[in-house]
Tab-separated table of C-alpha atoms in Angstrom:
chain	number	residue	atom	x	y	z
E	1	MET	CA	0.000	0.000	0.000
E	2	GLN	CA	1.056	3.622	-0.416
E	3	SER	CA	1.798	5.800	2.603
E	4	TRP	CA	3.218	9.254	3.271
E	5	ARG	CA	6.527	8.614	5.048
E	6	PHE	CA	8.375	10.942	7.422
E	7	HIS	CA	12.183	10.767	7.206
E	8	GLY	CA	13.062	13.547	9.644
E	9	THR	CA	12.798	17.260	10.310
E	10	GLY	CA	13.583	19.428	7.293
E	11	GLN	CA	12.711	16.687	4.809
E	12	PRO	CA	9.456	16.512	2.845
E	13	LEU	CA	7.011	13.651	3.227
E	14	THR	CA	7.490	11.054	0.502
E	15	LEU	CA	4.801	8.799	-0.962
E	16	GLU	CA	6.174	5.256	-0.750
E	17	GLU	CA	5.027	1.692	-1.264
E	18	VAL	CA	5.079	-0.136	2.089
E	19	GLU	CA	3.948	-3.549	3.251
E	20	ALA	CA	0.371	-3.605	4.534
E	21	PRO	CA	0.161	-4.333	8.286
E	22	HIS	CA	-1.278	-7.509	9.777
E	23	ALA	CA	-2.829	-8.008	13.205
E	24	GLY	CA	-0.655	-9.695	15.801
E	25	PRO	CA	-1.806	-10.883	19.241
E	26	GLY	CA	-3.779	-8.144	20.982
E	27	GLU	CA	-4.054	-6.126	17.775
E	28	VAL	CA	-6.464	-5.288	14.988
E	29	VAL	CA	-5.974	-3.714	11.594
E	30	VAL	CA	-8.164	-0.740	10.760
E	31	ASP	CA	-8.871	0.418	7.211
E	32	VAL	CA	-8.494	4.186	7.509
E	33	ARG	CA	-11.532	6.065	6.227
E	34	ALA	CA	-10.555	9.511	7.533
E	35	ALA	CA	-7.302	10.998	8.838
E	36	GLY	CA	-7.037	14.459	10.367
E	37	LEU	CA	-4.136	16.804	9.704
E	38	CYS	CA	-2.542	18.328	12.789
E	39	HIS	CA	-0.141	21.185	13.572
E	40	SER	CA	1.981	18.623	15.422
E	41	ASP	CA	2.882	17.112	12.055
E	42	VAL	CA	3.965	20.539	10.832
E	43	GLY	CA	6.073	20.792	13.974
E	44	ALA	CA	7.739	17.461	13.207
E	45	LEU	CA	8.555	18.638	9.687
E	46	ASP	CA	9.899	22.026	10.795
E	47	ASP	CA	11.276	21.815	14.351
E	48	PRO	CA	14.201	19.478	15.246
E	49	GLN	CA	12.999	19.281	18.866
E	50	TRP	CA	10.133	17.069	17.690
E	51	MET	CA	12.603	14.326	16.715
E	52	ARG	CA	12.659	13.102	20.329
E	53	SER	CA	9.150	11.752	19.609
E	54	PHE	CA	10.401	9.587	16.736
E	55	PRO	CA	12.689	6.759	17.920
E	56	ARG	CA	12.163	5.050	14.553
E	57	ILE	CA	12.169	6.622	11.114
E	58	PRO	CA	10.916	6.446	8.511
E	59	VAL	CA	7.394	6.333	9.951
E	60	THR	CA	3.963	7.033	8.510
E	61	LEU	CA	2.510	10.139	10.147
E	62	GLY	CA	-1.172	10.646	11.004
E	63	HIS	CA	-2.379	10.321	14.616
E	64	GLU	CA	-6.023	11.358	14.109
E	65	ASN	CA	-7.879	8.423	12.576
E	66	ALA	CA	-11.205	6.657	12.188
E	67	GLY	CA	-12.145	3.674	10.082
E	68	VAL	CA	-13.368	0.078	9.915
E	69	ILE	CA	-11.724	-2.998	11.420
E	70	SER	CA	-10.581	-5.313	8.624
E	71	GLU	CA	-8.540	-7.883	10.562
E	72	VAL	CA	-8.686	-9.127	14.172
E	73	GLY	CA	-5.761	-10.764	15.952
E	74	PRO	CA	-5.772	-13.325	18.805
E	75	GLY	CA	-7.030	-12.009	22.126
E	76	MET	CA	-9.290	-9.351	20.606
E	77	GLU	CA	-12.604	-11.213	20.848
E	78	ASP	CA	-14.511	-8.057	21.833
E	79	TRP	CA	-14.000	-6.710	18.316
E	80	LYS	CA	-14.973	-7.989	14.881
E	81	VAL	CA	-14.368	-7.227	11.226
E	82	GLY	CA	-16.668	-4.427	10.136
E	83	ASP	CA	-16.746	-2.534	13.444
E	84	ARG	CA	-16.614	1.262	13.009
E	85	VAL	CA	-13.986	2.742	15.320
E	86	GLY	CA	-12.134	5.873	16.263
E	87	LEU	CA	-8.559	5.488	17.445
E	88	ALA	CA	-7.400	7.192	20.638
E	89	PRO	CA	-3.768	7.787	19.650
E	90	LEU	CA	-1.853	7.065	22.896
E	91	MET	CA	-0.517	3.689	24.019
E	92	PRO	CA	-0.140	2.737	27.725
E	93	ASP	CA	3.667	2.875	27.402
E	94	GLY	CA	3.586	6.432	26.102
E	95	ASP	CA	3.983	5.470	22.452
E	96	ALA	CA	1.386	6.687	19.965
E	97	ILE	CA	-0.083	5.981	16.556
E	98	GLY	CA	1.772	8.067	14.007
E	99	TYR	CA	4.899	8.222	16.167
E	100	GLY	CA	7.358	5.724	17.573
E	101	GLU	CA	6.749	2.150	16.522
E	102	TRP	CA	3.178	2.645	15.274
E	103	ASP	CA	2.605	3.858	11.721
E	104	GLY	CA	-0.222	6.357	11.402
E	105	GLY	CA	-3.141	7.111	9.141
E	106	TYR	CA	-1.412	8.864	6.244
E	107	GLY	CA	-1.713	5.433	4.668
E	108	LEU	CA	-4.536	2.983	3.939
E	109	LYS	CA	-4.302	0.800	7.050
E	110	VAL	CA	-3.081	1.027	10.660
E	111	ARG	CA	-2.463	-1.429	13.468
E	112	ALA	CA	-4.196	-0.709	16.771
E	113	THR	CA	-4.724	-2.276	20.179
E	114	ALA	CA	-7.472	-2.429	22.787
E	115	ALA	CA	-5.914	0.724	24.273
E	116	ASN	CA	-6.831	2.669	21.129
E	117	LEU	CA	-10.244	1.439	20.059
E	118	VAL	CA	-13.442	3.360	20.735
E	119	ARG	CA	-16.698	2.431	19.017
E	120	LEU	CA	-17.815	5.077	16.526
E	121	PRO	CA	-21.603	5.579	16.626
E	122	ASP	CA	-23.374	4.969	13.326
E	123	GLU	CA	-24.761	8.512	13.445
E	124	LEU	CA	-21.278	10.045	13.200
E	125	SER	CA	-19.266	10.383	10.006
E	126	PHE	CA	-15.748	9.013	9.807
E	127	GLU	CA	-14.557	12.602	9.348
E	128	LEU	CA	-16.053	13.687	12.684
E	129	GLY	CA	-14.842	10.465	14.244
E	130	ALA	CA	-11.273	11.172	13.149
E	131	MET	CA	-11.330	14.802	14.230
E	132	ALA	CA	-12.505	13.757	17.684
E	133	THR	CA	-9.553	11.426	18.276
E	134	ASP	CA	-7.032	14.253	18.576
E	135	ALA	CA	-8.394	17.753	18.056
E	136	GLY	CA	-11.536	16.712	19.899
E	137	LEU	CA	-9.974	14.423	22.489
E	138	THR	CA	-7.203	16.856	23.404
E	139	SER	CA	-9.539	19.829	23.681
E	140	TYR	CA	-12.219	17.922	25.629
E	141	HIS	CA	-9.725	16.406	28.079
E	142	ALA	CA	-8.150	19.805	28.784
E	143	MET	CA	-11.458	21.582	29.296
E	144	VAL	CA	-13.419	18.888	31.150
E	145	SER	CA	-11.086	16.339	32.754
E	146	VAL	CA	-8.214	18.705	33.623
E	147	GLY	CA	-9.908	22.109	33.706
E	148	GLY	CA	-13.020	20.865	35.480
E	149	VAL	CA	-15.409	23.153	33.598
E	150	GLN	CA	-18.808	23.372	35.248
E	151	GLU	CA	-22.113	25.087	34.715
E	152	GLY	CA	-21.921	28.775	35.590
E	153	MET	CA	-18.124	29.051	35.394
E	154	ARG	CA	-16.507	31.999	33.622
E	155	VAL	CA	-14.057	30.495	31.154
E	156	GLY	CA	-11.488	31.845	28.720
E	157	VAL	CA	-10.336	30.056	25.579
E	158	ILE	CA	-7.223	31.105	23.675
E	159	GLY	CA	-7.243	30.067	20.022
E	160	LEU	CA	-10.297	28.984	18.033
E	161	GLY	CA	-8.541	26.624	15.626
E	162	GLY	CA	-9.201	22.889	15.422
E	163	LEU	CA	-8.793	22.366	19.195
E	164	GLY	CA	-10.056	25.681	20.540
E	165	TYR	CA	-13.262	25.582	18.505
E	166	ILE	CA	-14.191	22.267	20.105
E	167	GLY	CA	-12.995	23.264	23.571
E	168	ALA	CA	-14.998	26.488	23.506
E	169	ARG	CA	-18.140	24.758	22.265
E	170	VAL	CA	-17.825	21.991	24.863
E	171	ALA	CA	-17.544	24.617	27.600
E	172	VAL	CA	-20.667	26.361	26.298
E	173	LEU	CA	-22.580	23.077	26.202
E	174	LYS	CA	-21.487	22.409	29.796
E	175	GLY	CA	-23.166	25.681	30.780
E	176	ALA	CA	-20.116	27.938	31.145
E	177	GLU	CA	-19.908	31.631	30.216
E	178	VAL	CA	-17.141	31.555	27.600
E	179	TYR	CA	-14.855	34.304	26.310
E	180	ALA	CA	-12.365	33.591	23.537
E	181	ALA	CA	-9.215	35.140	22.087
E	182	GLU	CA	-8.372	34.611	18.406
E	183	VAL	CA	-5.973	36.580	16.206
E	184	ASN	CA	-7.624	35.571	12.913
E	185	PRO	CA	-10.481	38.031	12.148
E	186	SER	CA	-12.406	35.521	9.997
E	187	THR	CA	-12.251	32.920	12.763
E	188	ARG	CA	-13.578	35.432	15.295
E	189	GLU	CA	-16.757	35.535	13.216
E	190	GLN	CA	-17.634	32.087	14.604
E	191	ALA	CA	-18.502	33.586	17.998
E	192	ASP	CA	-22.261	33.406	17.481
E	193	GLU	CA	-22.353	29.807	16.231
E	194	LEU	CA	-20.209	28.752	19.190
E	195	GLY	CA	-22.397	30.569	21.692
E	196	LEU	CA	-19.578	32.716	23.086
E	197	ALA	CA	-20.209	35.567	25.505
E	198	GLY	CA	-17.411	37.526	23.822
E	199	VAL	CA	-14.454	37.265	21.457
E	200	ALA	CA	-11.406	39.495	21.015
E	201	GLU	CA	-7.873	39.462	19.642
E	202	SER	CA	-6.323	39.019	23.099
E	203	ILE	CA	-7.624	37.336	26.252
E	204	THR	CA	-6.423	40.377	28.229
E	205	GLU	CA	-9.448	42.262	26.902
E	206	PHE	CA	-11.513	40.136	29.308
E	207	ALA	CA	-9.483	40.944	32.421
E	208	ASP	CA	-12.622	42.461	33.961
E	209	LYS	CA	-14.622	39.213	33.611
E	210	ASP	CA	-12.991	37.420	36.588
E	211	LEU	CA	-12.203	34.331	34.529
E	212	GLN	CA	-11.898	31.267	36.752
E	213	LEU	CA	-10.421	29.020	34.070
E	214	ILE	CA	-8.425	29.731	30.927
E	215	VAL	CA	-7.415	27.007	28.475
E	216	ASP	CA	-4.619	28.069	26.126
E	217	TYR	CA	-4.926	26.048	22.929
E	218	ALA	CA	-2.386	28.258	21.109
E	219	GLY	CA	0.666	28.319	23.376
E	220	PHE	CA	2.695	31.028	21.701
E	221	GLY	CA	4.451	32.132	24.877
E	222	SER	CA	2.791	35.520	24.889
E	223	THR	CA	-0.623	33.832	25.127
E	224	THR	CA	0.459	31.915	28.221
E	225	ALA	CA	1.724	35.133	29.815
E	226	GLN	CA	-1.512	36.938	28.953
E	227	ALA	CA	-3.540	34.150	30.541
E	228	VAL	CA	-1.611	34.509	33.814
E	229	ASP	CA	-2.211	38.269	33.775
E	230	THR	CA	-5.935	37.839	33.046
E	231	LEU	CA	-7.030	35.074	35.431
E	232	ALA	CA	-9.044	35.929	38.527
E	233	ASP	CA	-7.693	35.206	42.011
E	234	GLY	CA	-7.472	31.461	42.553
E	235	GLY	CA	-7.923	30.795	38.836
E	236	THR	CA	-6.529	27.916	36.799
E	237	LEU	CA	-4.590	27.941	33.535
E	238	VAL	CA	-4.556	24.734	31.482
E	239	GLN	CA	-1.781	24.781	28.893
E	240	VAL	CA	-2.378	22.705	25.757
E	241	GLY	CA	-0.869	24.547	22.789
E	242	LEU	CA	2.808	24.254	21.944
E	243	GLY	CA	3.166	27.057	19.425
E	244	ARG	CA	6.347	27.918	21.352
E	245	TYR	CA	8.261	25.708	23.745
E	246	GLU	CA	8.857	28.451	26.323
E	247	ALA	CA	6.951	31.301	27.959
E	248	THR	CA	7.929	34.070	30.381
E	249	VAL	CA	5.138	34.723	32.862
E	250	ASN	CA	4.484	37.287	35.592
E	251	THR	CA	5.482	35.375	38.732
E	252	GLN	CA	4.099	38.157	40.940
E	253	ALA	CA	0.644	37.590	39.453
E	254	LEU	CA	1.145	33.832	39.791
E	255	VAL	CA	1.981	34.112	43.482
E	256	LEU	CA	-0.274	36.917	44.656
E	257	LYS	CA	-3.338	35.573	42.832
E	258	GLN	CA	-2.487	32.016	43.967
E	259	LEU	CA	-2.988	30.632	40.480
E	260	THR	CA	-2.841	27.001	39.417
E	261	LEU	CA	-0.993	26.027	36.237
E	262	LYS	CA	-1.653	22.649	34.642
E	263	GLY	CA	-0.497	20.940	31.477
E	264	SER	CA	-2.739	18.690	29.392
E	265	VAL	CA	-1.994	16.329	26.522
E	266	SER	CA	-4.301	14.039	24.526
E	267	GLY	CA	-6.927	12.218	26.626
E	268	THR	CA	-8.437	8.869	27.525
E	269	GLN	CA	-10.718	6.375	25.836
E	270	GLN	CA	-13.415	7.443	28.290
E	271	ASP	CA	-12.985	11.064	27.171
E	272	LEU	CA	-13.359	10.020	23.535
E	273	GLY	CA	-16.499	7.998	24.247
E	274	GLU	CA	-18.057	10.953	26.093
E	275	LEU	CA	-17.117	13.253	23.229
E	276	TYR	CA	-18.754	10.942	20.672
E	277	GLU	CA	-21.951	11.022	22.742
E	278	LEU	CA	-21.827	14.827	22.784
E	279	MET	CA	-21.368	14.869	19.012
E	280	ARG	CA	-24.348	12.524	18.542
E	281	SER	CA	-26.616	15.266	19.874
E	282	GLY	CA	-25.756	17.418	16.856
E	283	GLU	CA	-24.870	20.368	19.089
E	284	LEU	CA	-21.133	19.891	18.528
E	285	ASN	CA	-20.448	19.910	14.799
E	286	PRO	CA	-17.022	21.457	14.076
E	287	PRO	CA	-16.220	22.648	10.540
E	288	ILE	CA	-14.434	20.131	8.314
E	289	ASN	CA	-12.361	20.692	5.176
E	290	ARG	CA	-12.183	17.461	3.167
E	291	ILE	CA	-9.127	16.707	1.047
E	292	THR	CA	-7.817	13.629	-0.758
E	293	PRO	CA	-4.922	11.574	0.651
E	294	LEU	CA	-2.716	12.802	-2.206
E	295	GLU	CA	-3.262	16.361	-0.948
E	296	ILE	CA	-1.870	15.692	2.551
E	297	PRO	CA	1.475	17.524	2.001
E	298	GLU	CA	-0.404	20.460	0.490
E	299	GLY	CA	-2.777	20.437	3.458
E	300	LEU	CA	0.120	20.531	5.930
E	301	ALA	CA	1.528	23.499	4.021
E	302	ARG	CA	-1.822	25.259	4.470
E	303	LEU	CA	-1.642	24.618	8.208
E	304	ARG	CA	1.869	26.044	8.267
E	305	GLU	CA	0.656	29.232	6.582
E	306	GLY	CA	-2.240	29.604	9.062
E	307	GLY	CA	-5.794	30.769	8.584
E	308	VAL	CA	-7.427	27.359	8.139
E	309	VAL	CA	-10.887	27.395	9.726
E	310	GLY	CA	-11.830	23.992	11.116
E	311	ARG	CA	-9.974	20.723	10.600
E	312	LEU	CA	-8.423	19.395	7.401
E	313	ILE	CA	-9.441	15.742	6.966
E	314	ALA	CA	-8.053	13.356	4.354
E	315	VAL	CA	-10.852	11.028	3.217
E	316	TYR	CA	-10.014	7.543	1.943
E	317	ASP	CA	-12.158	5.652	-0.539
E	318	HIS	CA	-11.496	1.932	0.112
């Protein structure tokens, strides 16, 4: 089968013929129907620091996948050929699909384990199912499991891209009063459809709202610092975005306001199942931009340039 292979930072993805995977003990093979494109893949292509996540290259990228089980290995009796699934990307040992030893969904088929598989409801498209496994899972976990969003809370969201859009909408559906910061003017126009109480270019414009929780889905250093300056006394910052690897924050504000800083990455199978149920209601329907698998490098270039509204999803026709 053909797959887009990653050979290291600074090198373009190459379309190569590779051997199709087979299911070993405790594994299944999933025919990929939809694979989401993520800024993390752009980071791997552009930033040498990402190489620590790739103990083996070449590897097929693509950690945001949904599809249909086509082969079941020994010990996987709870699953059968034909099951529709989304794939939570993380393994128990810290490895992940699309990194390490596990080829990802920028190819026709992927291996997966019981740690990855979540049943995809028939009502949901493969495109939504794929988006939920990373953009959705990461944003939901940060907002709900780590941030502890609750009805009546005043919440800030930084960045309304693939993750922030979902995180903001989830917070609204949980009954929070949500204010968002987004530098892209066209993206700020989504405020009404998300149900936001306000949107601005910087989260600091909501310093008078006594925000109890801010989730930074951008992480450009300055955004982290602005969140610390903006939070109310006793507030919590959940850091998700890695637009920059470092930030300089106001330690006086951190100390005197007795703030809590937390990091959040990916999520759990339980998170993904809850997110699928939320999506089934039809109240969480993030924008999707469908592309063909051959357009994956072009799609990553679009992400690099910025301004993409919603998630780019490569759709496979098996």
